[in-house]
mmCIF file of C-alpha atoms in Angstrom:
data_model
loop_
_atom_site.group_PDB
_atom_site.id
_atom_site.type_symbol
_atom_site.label_atom_id
_atom_site.label_comp_id
_atom_site.label_asym_id
_atom_site.label_seq_id
_atom_site.Cartn_x
_atom_site.Cartn_y
_atom_site.Cartn_z
ATOM 1 C CA MET A 1 30.013 23.490 4.666
ATOM 2 C CA SER A 2 30.051 19.773 4.254
ATOM 3 C CA ASP A 3 27.036 17.738 2.075
ATOM 4 C CA LEU A 4 25.906 15.757 5.236
ATOM 5 C CA GLU A 5 25.680 18.947 7.365
ATOM 6 C CA LEU A 6 23.496 20.395 4.409
ATOM 7 C CA VAL A 7 21.551 17.650 4.395
ATOM 8 C CA ARG A 8 20.661 17.942 8.077
ATOM 9 C CA LEU A 9 19.941 21.404 7.912
ATOM 10 C CA ALA A 10 17.634 20.917 4.989
ATOM 11 C CA ARG A 11 15.780 17.781 6.738
ATOM 12 C CA GLU A 12 15.052 20.293 9.582
ATOM 13 C CA GLY A 13 13.765 22.841 6.920
ATOM 14 C CA ASP A 14 16.657 24.924 6.475
ATOM 15 C CA GLU A 15 15.653 26.432 2.596
ATOM 16 C CA SER A 16 18.830 27.964 2.102
ATOM 17 C CA ALA A 17 20.729 24.555 3.115
ATOM 18 C CA PHE A 18 18.617 22.924 0.282
ATOM 19 C CA ALA A 19 19.407 25.851 -2.125
ATOM 20 C CA GLU A 20 23.141 25.580 -1.392
ATOM 21 C CA ILE A 21 22.708 21.423 -2.346
ATOM 22 C CA MET A 22 21.018 22.787 -5.570
ATOM 23 C CA ARG A 23 23.852 25.065 -6.481
ATOM 24 C CA ARG A 24 26.302 22.445 -6.047
ATOM 25 C CA TYR A 25 24.558 19.658 -7.994
ATOM 26 C CA SER A 26 22.388 21.397 -10.227
ATOM 27 C CA PRO A 27 24.956 21.479 -13.262
ATOM 28 C CA ARG A 28 25.310 17.577 -12.565
ATOM 29 C CA VAL A 29 21.549 17.026 -12.717
ATOM 30 C CA PHE A 30 21.122 19.119 -15.872
ATOM 31 C CA ARG A 31 24.193 17.351 -17.382
ATOM 32 C CA PHE A 32 22.577 14.039 -17.104
ATOM 33 C CA ALA A 33 19.287 14.915 -17.692
ATOM 34 C CA GLY A 34 20.469 16.642 -21.001
ATOM 35 C CA ARG A 35 21.495 13.219 -22.210
ATOM 36 C CA TYR A 36 17.829 12.251 -22.619
ATOM 37 C CA PHE A 37 15.779 15.291 -23.271
ATOM 38 C CA ARG A 38 16.482 17.302 -26.275
ATOM 39 C CA GLN A 39 14.129 20.520 -25.524
ATOM 40 C CA ARG A 40 15.342 22.632 -22.692
ATOM 41 C CA SER A 41 12.314 22.843 -21.179
ATOM 42 C CA GLN A 42 11.949 18.868 -20.590
ATOM 43 C CA ILE A 43 15.533 19.071 -18.918
ATOM 44 C CA GLU A 44 14.175 22.001 -16.590
ATOM 45 C CA ASP A 45 11.141 19.781 -15.652
ATOM 46 C CA ALA A 46 13.179 16.635 -15.292
ATOM 47 C CA ALA A 47 15.805 18.547 -13.040
ATOM 48 C CA GLN A 48 12.934 20.156 -10.777
ATOM 49 C CA GLU A 49 11.219 16.901 -10.372
ATOM 50 C CA VAL A 50 14.950 15.556 -9.190
ATOM 51 C CA PHE A 51 15.293 18.433 -6.679
ATOM 52 C CA LEU A 52 11.676 18.014 -5.307
ATOM 53 C CA LYS A 53 12.254 14.209 -4.760
ATOM 54 C CA ALA A 54 15.264 14.556 -3.102
ATOM 55 C CA PHE A 55 13.776 16.954 -0.768
ATOM 56 C CA THR A 56 11.124 14.859 0.016
ATOM 57 C CA GLN A 57 13.302 12.089 0.276
ATOM 58 C CA LEU A 58 16.045 13.346 2.569
ATOM 59 C CA SER A 59 15.579 11.135 5.342
ATOM 60 C CA SER A 60 16.607 8.298 3.460
ATOM 61 C CA PHE A 61 19.900 9.851 2.752
ATOM 62 C CA LYS A 62 22.361 8.162 5.479
ATOM 63 C CA GLY A 63 25.312 9.604 4.257
ATOM 64 C CA SER A 64 26.903 6.166 3.447
ATOM 65 C CA GLY A 65 27.555 7.092 -0.056
ATOM 66 C CA SER A 66 27.976 10.303 -1.575
ATOM 67 C CA LEU A 67 25.334 12.917 -1.987
ATOM 68 C CA GLU A 68 26.217 13.353 -5.784
ATOM 69 C CA GLY A 69 25.855 9.585 -6.404
ATOM 70 C CA TRP A 70 22.496 9.453 -4.466
ATOM 71 C CA LEU A 71 21.353 12.446 -6.447
ATOM 72 C CA THR A 72 22.475 10.684 -9.646
ATOM 73 C CA ARG A 73 20.333 7.672 -8.707
ATOM 74 C CA ILE A 74 17.501 9.826 -8.506
ATOM 75 C CA THR A 75 18.107 11.644 -11.449
ATOM 76 C CA ALA A 76 18.562 8.320 -13.539
ATOM 77 C CA ASN A 77 15.082 6.725 -12.266
ATOM 78 C CA THR A 78 13.568 10.176 -12.751
ATOM 79 C CA CYS A 79 14.834 10.440 -16.475
ATOM 80 C CA LEU A 80 13.964 6.606 -17.087
ATOM 81 C CA ASN A 81 10.020 7.322 -15.631
ATOM 82 C CA LEU A 82 9.410 10.139 -17.780
ATOM 83 C CA LEU A 83 11.027 8.373 -20.942
ATOM 84 C CA ARG A 84 8.961 5.595 -20.200
ATOM 85 C CA SER A 85 5.823 8.121 -20.020
ATOM 86 C CA SER A 86 6.391 9.694 -22.968
ATOM 87 C CA LYS A 87 5.711 8.792 -26.570
ATOM 88 C CA ARG A 88 8.641 6.692 -28.315
ATOM 89 C CA ARG A 89 9.777 7.829 -31.866
ATOM 90 C CA LEU A 90 9.290 4.567 -33.981
ATOM 91 C CA GLU A 91 12.176 5.165 -36.562
ATOM 92 C CA LEU A 92 14.140 8.087 -38.035
ATOM 93 C CA THR A 93 14.018 7.842 -41.708
ATOM 94 C CA ALA A 94 16.085 10.015 -44.420
ATOM 95 C CA ALA A 95 12.701 12.232 -44.575
ATOM 96 C CA ASP A 96 13.250 13.264 -41.126
ATOM 97 C CA LEU A 97 16.781 14.676 -41.548
ATOM 98 C CA ASN A 98 17.507 18.259 -42.969
ATOM 99 C CA GLN A 99 20.234 19.214 -45.162
ATOM 100 C CA GLU A 100 22.723 19.979 -42.301
ATOM 101 C CA ASP A 101 22.068 16.649 -40.565
ATOM 102 C CA SER A 102 22.488 14.925 -44.274
ATOM 103 C CA GLU A 103 26.149 16.603 -44.973
ATOM 104 C CA TRP A 104 27.322 15.917 -41.437
ATOM 105 C CA ILE A 105 26.498 12.069 -41.953
ATOM 106 C CA ALA A 106 28.039 12.457 -45.483
ATOM 107 C CA ASP A 107 31.111 13.519 -44.009
ATOM 108 C CA LYS A 108 31.381 10.912 -41.407
ATOM 109 C CA VAL A 109 30.903 8.045 -43.879
ATOM 110 C CA ALA A 110 33.742 9.914 -46.123
ATOM 111 C CA ASN A 111 35.890 9.882 -43.207
ATOM 112 C CA VAL A 112 36.488 13.526 -43.341
ATOM 113 C CA SER A 113 38.933 15.011 -41.040
ATOM 114 C CA ASN A 114 37.753 15.383 -37.567
ATOM 115 C CA GLU A 115 38.561 19.172 -37.685
ATOM 116 C CA ARG A 116 36.051 20.163 -39.451
ATOM 117 C CA HIS A 117 33.677 18.331 -36.822
ATOM 118 C CA LYS A 118 35.341 20.242 -33.952
ATOM 119 C CA ALA A 119 33.406 23.591 -35.174
ATOM 120 C CA ARG A 120 30.920 24.283 -32.647
ATOM 121 C CA GLU A 121 27.649 24.419 -34.863
ATOM 122 C CA GLN A 122 28.791 21.105 -36.321
ATOM 123 C CA SER A 123 28.602 19.378 -32.853
ATOM 124 C CA LEU A 124 25.473 20.843 -32.296
ATOM 125 C CA ILE A 125 23.917 19.340 -35.447
ATOM 126 C CA ALA A 126 25.539 15.938 -34.356
ATOM 127 C CA ALA A 127 24.228 16.179 -30.796
ATOM 128 C CA ASP A 128 20.664 17.002 -32.158
ATOM 129 C CA LEU A 129 20.855 14.072 -34.660
ATOM 130 C CA ALA A 130 22.043 11.947 -31.697
ATOM 131 C CA GLY A 131 19.087 12.708 -29.571
ATOM 132 C CA ARG A 132 16.796 11.739 -32.451
ATOM 133 C CA VAL A 133 18.378 8.757 -33.131
ATOM 134 C CA LEU A 134 18.040 7.601 -29.178
ATOM 135 C CA GLU A 135 14.577 8.957 -29.171
ATOM 136 C CA THR A 136 13.914 5.835 -31.151
ATOM 137 C CA LEU A 137 15.587 3.334 -28.571
ATOM 138 C CA SER A 138 13.799 2.107 -25.538
ATOM 139 C CA PRO A 139 14.509 4.191 -22.144
ATOM 140 C CA ASP A 140 16.922 1.314 -20.739
ATOM 141 C CA ASP A 141 18.917 1.335 -24.327
ATOM 142 C CA GLN A 142 19.402 5.251 -23.983
ATOM 143 C CA LEU A 143 20.443 5.364 -20.496
ATOM 144 C CA VAL A 144 23.084 2.432 -20.858
ATOM 145 C CA LEU A 145 24.275 3.652 -24.229
ATOM 146 C CA THR A 146 24.815 7.351 -23.104
ATOM 147 C CA LEU A 147 26.266 6.376 -19.938
ATOM 148 C CA ILE A 148 28.925 3.755 -21.180
ATOM 149 C CA ASP A 149 29.383 4.954 -24.753
ATOM 150 C CA GLY A 150 28.741 8.553 -24.341
ATOM 151 C CA ASP A 151 30.140 9.402 -20.650
ATOM 152 C CA GLU A 152 32.691 6.381 -20.789
ATOM 153 C CA ALA A 153 31.005 5.338 -17.224
ATOM 154 C CA SER A 154 32.182 1.622 -16.540
ATOM 155 C CA VAL A 155 29.686 -1.196 -16.084
ATOM 156 C CA ARG A 156 30.163 -0.820 -12.446
ATOM 157 C CA GLU A 157 29.067 2.465 -12.454
ATOM 158 C CA VAL A 158 26.291 2.207 -14.579
ATOM 159 C CA ALA A 159 25.095 -0.793 -12.220
ATOM 160 C CA GLU A 160 25.580 1.063 -9.177
ATOM 161 C CA ILE A 161 23.305 4.073 -10.767
ATOM 162 C CA THR A 162 20.520 1.849 -12.245
ATOM 163 C CA GLY A 163 20.550 -0.924 -9.615
ATOM 164 C CA TRP A 164 20.731 -3.942 -12.256
ATOM 165 C CA SER A 165 23.740 -6.034 -11.844
ATOM 166 C CA GLU A 166 26.789 -5.748 -13.941
ATOM 167 C CA SER A 167 25.636 -8.640 -16.403
ATOM 168 C CA LYS A 168 22.846 -7.110 -17.155
ATOM 169 C CA VAL A 169 24.448 -3.834 -17.852
ATOM 170 C CA LYS A 170 26.837 -5.474 -20.053
ATOM 171 C CA VAL A 171 23.917 -7.562 -21.958
ATOM 172 C CA GLN A 172 22.026 -4.195 -22.078
ATOM 173 C CA ALA A 173 24.889 -2.379 -23.637
ATOM 174 C CA PHE A 174 25.532 -4.771 -26.167
ATOM 175 C CA ARG A 175 22.094 -4.649 -27.439
ATOM 176 C CA ALA A 176 21.568 -1.163 -27.192
ATOM 177 C CA ARG A 177 24.753 -0.621 -29.233
ATOM 178 C CA ARG A 178 23.332 -3.017 -31.725
ATOM 179 C CA ARG A 179 19.930 -1.539 -32.007
ATOM 180 C CA MET A 180 21.561 2.010 -32.330
ATOM 181 C CA ARG A 181 23.732 0.565 -35.354
ATOM 182 C CA GLN A 182 20.757 -0.898 -36.946
ATOM 183 C CA ALA A 183 18.723 2.064 -36.692
ATOM 184 C CA ILE A 184 21.614 3.956 -38.357
ATOM 185 C CA GLU A 185 22.212 1.533 -41.132
ATOM 186 C CA LYS A 186 18.200 2.019 -41.671
ATOM 187 C CA LEU A 187 18.744 5.854 -41.728
ATOM 188 C CA LEU A 188 21.654 5.340 -44.141
ATOM 189 C CA GLY A 189 19.993 3.123 -46.625
ATOM 190 C CA SER A 190 16.755 5.030 -46.584
ATOM 191 C CA LYS A 191 18.836 8.063 -47.629
ATOM 192 C CA LYS A 192 20.656 6.292 -50.537
ATOM 193 C CA GLU A 193 17.532 5.031 -51.662
ATOM 194 C CA GLY A 194 16.121 8.733 -51.490
ATOM 195 C CA GLN A 195 19.155 9.535 -53.028
ATOM 196 C CA LEU A 196 18.724 7.076 -55.836
ATOM 197 C CA ALA A 197 15.131 7.965 -56.520
ATOM 198 C CA LEU A 198 15.902 11.615 -56.611
ATOM 199 C CA GLU A 199 18.799 10.923 -59.634
ATOM 200 C CA GLY A 200 16.138 8.814 -61.420
ATOM 201 C CA ALA A 201 13.547 11.329 -61.230
ATOM 202 C CA VAL A 202 16.421 14.188 -62.323
ATOM 203 C CA LYS A 203 17.489 11.941 -65.430
ATOM 204 C CA ARG A 204 13.933 11.434 -66.343
ATOM 205 C CA MET B 1 29.414 -14.120 -47.040
ATOM 206 C CA LYS B 2 28.047 -12.408 -44.032
ATOM 207 C CA ASP B 3 30.349 -13.301 -41.153
ATOM 208 C CA MET B 4 28.399 -12.751 -37.842
ATOM 209 C CA HIS B 5 31.392 -12.654 -35.307
ATOM 210 C CA ILE B 6 32.974 -9.393 -36.896
ATOM 211 C CA ILE B 7 29.179 -7.910 -36.370
ATOM 212 C CA ASP B 8 29.230 -9.058 -32.992
ATOM 213 C CA LEU B 9 32.886 -7.824 -32.414
ATOM 214 C CA VAL B 10 31.536 -4.201 -33.488
ATOM 215 C CA ASP B 11 28.523 -4.242 -31.280
ATOM 216 C CA SER B 12 30.603 -5.421 -28.271
ATOM 217 C CA LYS B 13 32.387 -2.325 -27.545
ATOM 218 C CA LYS B 14 32.615 1.302 -28.205
ATOM 219 C CA HIS B 15 34.854 1.339 -31.558
ATOM 220 C CA THR B 16 37.236 3.323 -29.882
ATOM 221 C CA ARG B 17 37.904 0.975 -27.041
ATOM 222 C CA LEU B 18 38.799 -1.677 -29.835
ATOM 223 C CA SER B 19 42.611 -3.153 -29.893
ATOM 224 C CA ASP B 20 44.468 -2.816 -32.866
ATOM 225 C CA SER B 21 44.276 -6.332 -33.375
ATOM 226 C CA GLU B 22 40.372 -6.536 -33.439
ATOM 227 C CA ARG B 23 40.743 -3.180 -35.874
ATOM 228 C CA SER B 24 42.916 -5.131 -37.993
ATOM 229 C CA THR B 25 40.532 -8.097 -38.207
ATOM 230 C CA ILE B 26 37.762 -5.828 -38.909
ATOM 231 C CA SER B 27 39.530 -4.072 -41.865
ATOM 232 C CA SER B 28 40.472 -6.887 -43.629
ATOM 233 C CA HIS B 29 37.248 -8.474 -43.256
ATOM 234 C CA ILE B 30 34.896 -5.275 -44.256
ATOM 235 C CA GLU B 31 37.288 -5.235 -47.567
ATOM 236 C CA ARG B 32 35.285 -8.259 -48.704
ATOM 237 C CA CYS B 33 32.039 -8.244 -47.108
ATOM 238 C CA VAL B 34 29.624 -5.225 -47.991
ATOM 239 C CA ASP B 35 27.287 -6.337 -45.126
ATOM 240 C CA CYS B 36 29.673 -5.848 -42.192
ATOM 241 C CA ARG B 37 31.275 -2.876 -44.052
ATOM 242 C CA LYS B 38 28.081 -1.397 -43.858
ATOM 243 C CA ALA B 39 27.663 -2.322 -40.233
ATOM 244 C CA TYR B 40 31.023 -0.828 -39.145
ATOM 245 C CA GLU B 41 30.354 2.455 -40.684
ATOM 246 C CA ALA B 42 26.828 2.716 -38.871
ATOM 247 C CA ALA B 43 28.736 1.826 -35.922
ATOM 248 C CA ASN B 44 31.272 4.476 -36.561
ATOM 249 C CA ILE B 45 28.705 7.119 -36.951
ATOM 250 C CA ALA B 46 26.920 5.954 -33.770
ATOM 251 C CA ALA B 47 30.040 6.372 -31.712
ATOM 252 C CA ALA B 48 30.747 9.554 -32.982
ATOM 253 C CA LEU B 49 27.142 10.546 -32.397
ATOM 254 C CA LEU B 50 27.390 9.695 -28.831
ATOM 255 C CA GLU B 51 30.261 11.021 -28.451
ATOM 256 C CA GLU B 52 28.886 14.599 -29.673
ATOM 257 C CA HIS B 53 25.709 13.949 -27.839
ATOM 258 C CA ALA B 54 27.949 13.608 -24.266
ATOM 259 C CA SER B 55 29.863 16.731 -24.994
ATOM 260 C CA ARG B 56 26.897 18.614 -24.927
ATOM 261 C CA ILE B 57 26.723 20.978 -22.018
ATOM 262 C CA VAL B 58 23.105 22.091 -20.738
ATOM 263 C CA GLU B 59 23.719 24.678 -17.680
ATOM 264 C CA PRO B 60 20.580 25.534 -15.216
ATOM 265 C CA SER B 61 19.031 28.720 -16.240
ATOM 266 C CA PRO B 62 19.351 31.716 -13.575
ATOM 267 C CA PHE B 63 16.123 31.194 -12.097
ATOM 268 C CA PHE B 64 15.935 27.394 -12.053
ATOM 269 C CA GLN B 65 16.878 27.551 -7.812
ATOM 270 C CA THR B 66 14.071 29.960 -7.562
ATOM 271 C CA ARG B 67 11.664 27.718 -9.481
ATOM 272 C CA VAL B 68 12.259 24.848 -7.378
ATOM 273 C CA LEU B 69 12.131 26.562 -4.185
ATOM 274 C CA SER B 70 8.734 27.986 -4.932
ATOM 275 C CA GLY B 71 7.873 24.580 -6.269
ATOM 276 C CA LEU B 72 8.658 23.089 -2.678
ATOM 277 C CA ARG B 73 6.584 25.576 -1.149
ATOM 278 C CA GLU B 74 3.755 25.080 -3.130
ATOM 279 C CA GLN B 75 3.869 21.240 -2.815
ATOM 280 C CA GLN B 76 4.417 21.900 1.178
ATOM 281 C CA SER B 77 1.319 24.162 1.109
ATOM 282 C CA VAL B 78 -0.571 21.746 -0.800
ATOM 283 C CA ASN B 79 0.291 19.048 1.739
ATOM 284 C CA SER B 80 -1.305 20.940 4.446
ATOM 285 C CA TRP B 81 -3.975 22.317 2.548
ATOM 286 C CA GLY B 82 -4.866 18.984 1.823
ATOM 287 C CA PHE B 83 -5.005 17.763 5.345
ATOM 288 C CA GLY B 84 -7.141 21.114 6.408
ATOM 289 C CA ARG B 85 -9.789 20.086 3.562
ATOM 290 C CA LEU B 86 -9.509 16.530 4.611
ATOM 291 C CA TRP B 87 -10.442 17.520 8.132
ATOM 292 C CA ARG B 88 -12.994 19.811 7.317
ATOM 293 C CA ALA B 89 -14.815 17.365 5.018
ATOM 294 C CA ALA B 90 -14.263 14.262 7.751
ATOM 295 C CA GLY B 91 -14.319 16.550 10.717
ATOM 296 C CA PRO B 92 -17.924 15.798 11.686
ATOM 297 C CA LEU B 93 -18.050 12.096 11.063
ATOM 298 C CA ALA B 94 -14.377 11.944 12.996
ATOM 299 C CA SER B 95 -15.945 13.783 16.141
ATOM 300 C CA SER B 96 -19.327 11.504 16.362
ATOM 301 C CA MET B 97 -17.022 8.386 15.747
ATOM 302 C CA VAL B 98 -15.031 9.799 19.068
ATOM 303 C CA ALA B 99 -18.349 10.808 20.874
ATOM 304 C CA THR B 100 -19.516 7.173 20.554
ATOM 305 C CA VAL B 101 -16.420 5.784 21.789
ATOM 306 C CA ILE B 102 -16.305 7.604 24.649
ATOM 307 C CA ALA B 103 -19.905 6.931 25.445
ATOM 308 C CA LEU B 104 -19.110 3.519 25.274
ATOM 309 C CA VAL B 105 -16.321 3.774 27.434
ATOM 310 C CA VAL B 106 -18.354 5.613 30.043
ATOM 311 C CA LEU B 107 -21.304 2.987 29.729
ATOM 312 C CA THR B 108 -18.413 0.195 30.337
ATOM 313 C CA PHE B 109 -16.696 1.477 33.475
ATOM 314 C CA ALA B 110 -18.831 4.057 34.958
ATOM 315 C CA VAL B 111 -22.176 2.432 35.005
ATOM 316 C CA PRO B 112 -22.732 -0.269 37.760
ATOM 317 C CA ASP B 113 -22.868 -3.513 36.339
ATOM 318 C CA ASN B 114 -25.937 -5.976 35.481
ATOM 319 C CA PRO B 115 -26.917 -8.410 37.985
ATOM 320 C CA THR B 116 -24.775 -11.160 38.339
ATOM 321 C CA VAL B 117 -25.039 -14.845 39.262
ATOM 322 C CA ASP B 118 -24.476 -13.839 42.997
ATOM 323 C CA SER B 119 -27.458 -11.716 43.111
ATOM 324 C CA TYR B 120 -29.911 -14.134 41.476
ATOM 325 C CA SER B 121 -28.747 -16.178 44.100
ATOM 326 C CA LEU B 122 -29.963 -13.838 46.303
ATOM 327 C CA SER B 123 -33.606 -13.769 45.120
ATOM 328 C CA ALA B 124 -34.185 -17.010 43.546
ATOM 329 C CA TYR B 125 -33.975 -20.610 44.774
ATOM 330 C CA SER B 126 -31.238 -22.566 44.487
ATOM 331 C CA ALA B 127 -31.575 -26.185 43.061
ATOM 332 C CA GLU B 128 -31.064 -27.602 46.508
ATOM 333 C CA GLU B 129 -33.897 -25.241 47.767
ATOM 334 C CA VAL B 130 -36.155 -26.427 44.959
ATOM 335 C CA ILE B 131 -35.347 -30.277 45.893
ATOM 336 C CA LEU B 132 -36.139 -29.456 49.798
ATOM 337 C CA ASP B 133 -39.425 -27.409 48.678
ATOM 338 C CA GLN B 134 -40.510 -30.874 46.586
ATOM 339 C CA ASP B 135 -39.528 -32.634 49.607
ATOM 340 C CA ALA B 136 -41.754 -30.504 51.762
ATOM 341 C CA ALA B 137 -44.596 -30.637 49.665
ATOM 342 C CA MET B 138 -44.412 -34.039 49.490
ATOM 343 C CA ASP B 139 -44.818 -33.938 53.593
ATOM 344 C CA PHE B 140 -48.184 -32.433 53.066
ATOM 345 C CA PRO B 141 -49.629 -34.022 49.706
ATOM 346 C CA ALA B 142 -53.194 -32.853 48.591
ATOM 347 C CA SER B 143 -55.839 -35.608 48.069
ATOM 348 C CA ASP B 144 -57.338 -35.956 45.001
ATOM 349 C CA GLY B 145 -60.589 -34.255 46.041
ATOM 350 C CA GLN B 146 -58.585 -31.341 47.297
ATOM 351 C CA VAL B 147 -57.115 -30.523 43.836
ATOM 352 C CA LEU B 148 -60.656 -31.288 42.015
ATOM 353 C CA THR B 149 -62.297 -28.820 44.694
ATOM 354 C CA THR B 150 -59.848 -26.060 43.789
ATOM 355 C CA LEU B 151 -59.795 -26.667 40.031
ATOM 356 C CA TYR B 152 -63.564 -26.983 39.430
ATOM 357 C CA ASP B 153 -65.052 -25.431 42.680
ATOM 358 C CA ASP B 154 -67.137 -23.050 40.477
ATOM 359 C CA GLU B 155 -68.552 -25.940 38.480
ATOM 360 C CA LEU B 156 -69.405 -27.782 41.444
ATOM 361 C CA GLU B 157 -71.353 -24.842 42.815
ATOM 362 C CA THR B 158 -73.450 -24.513 39.880
ATOM 363 C CA THR B 159 -74.183 -28.122 39.561
ATOM 364 C CA ARG B 160 -75.401 -27.951 43.288
#
């Protein structure tokens, strides 16, 4: 059954049609929401809100674009609103890193072969660390960075999802990249300072 | 010396999208510029973190659909319950307002109209009649003596 047919049935109150829409697109919604929230419960809450909104706004879906695109726009807006309403972490310092995080960064700085990072565990560590660094950025920065630098989305695609102009997307991406880079530089700086302090204490 | 152009170049795009010539420009510059080297290292780490972040896959739980569908039913029942509660609370007020409107409509259209100017004209004098009456009165003018008798008749009786 086509997406349009499912939407028509769901609009008439057919619950099984809406369940089919969810079955088709919940992986996409989860993947998208998973970029912005680290905890599984937060991702599920966001995805649930997306589908509840989608159900109440089904009448506004005219079928001129794809249902996936329409749901992605709702997901982006929902995630942005949830991020804006949540408390933002001010900055990430070396004190917030555990040993695994520090090792991952040290390997990366030392340009250790990528083979090691392919390990699942290492990926999880990096993904979690990325989430914590991203939490220090504004919701708009998070959105544009994860879409362009993470998902390799084009400027045009991001403009369609967010409703921003393409020039705004480009400027936002540049600034977001700079802020993320500065956050990591700060983190590395505080890490080095911590190490120096530790070495000094050991020598004494 | 800090070359801002290199930092701008580093921030302008994801490091994997840099061209070979851009990479060589950066490499030669960061050999002599500590600040830019730090910035480039941090940018590399940021890119690697974002790549790992993007590869993270979160699957919906098996109960997700059930959860959303029950949420939908709850939302619908809240909406209908909300309307019912509103009706129960505002019902008497709405009913009395409707009754008032009906009463006003009945009074406006069903009850006979108030006397109009025409009906007044049947019982009252027209301006023309008043003028004619005045003329008639002028045909039989009362003398001063008749007026005084009418007004002060009692006093005249007592003085006599």
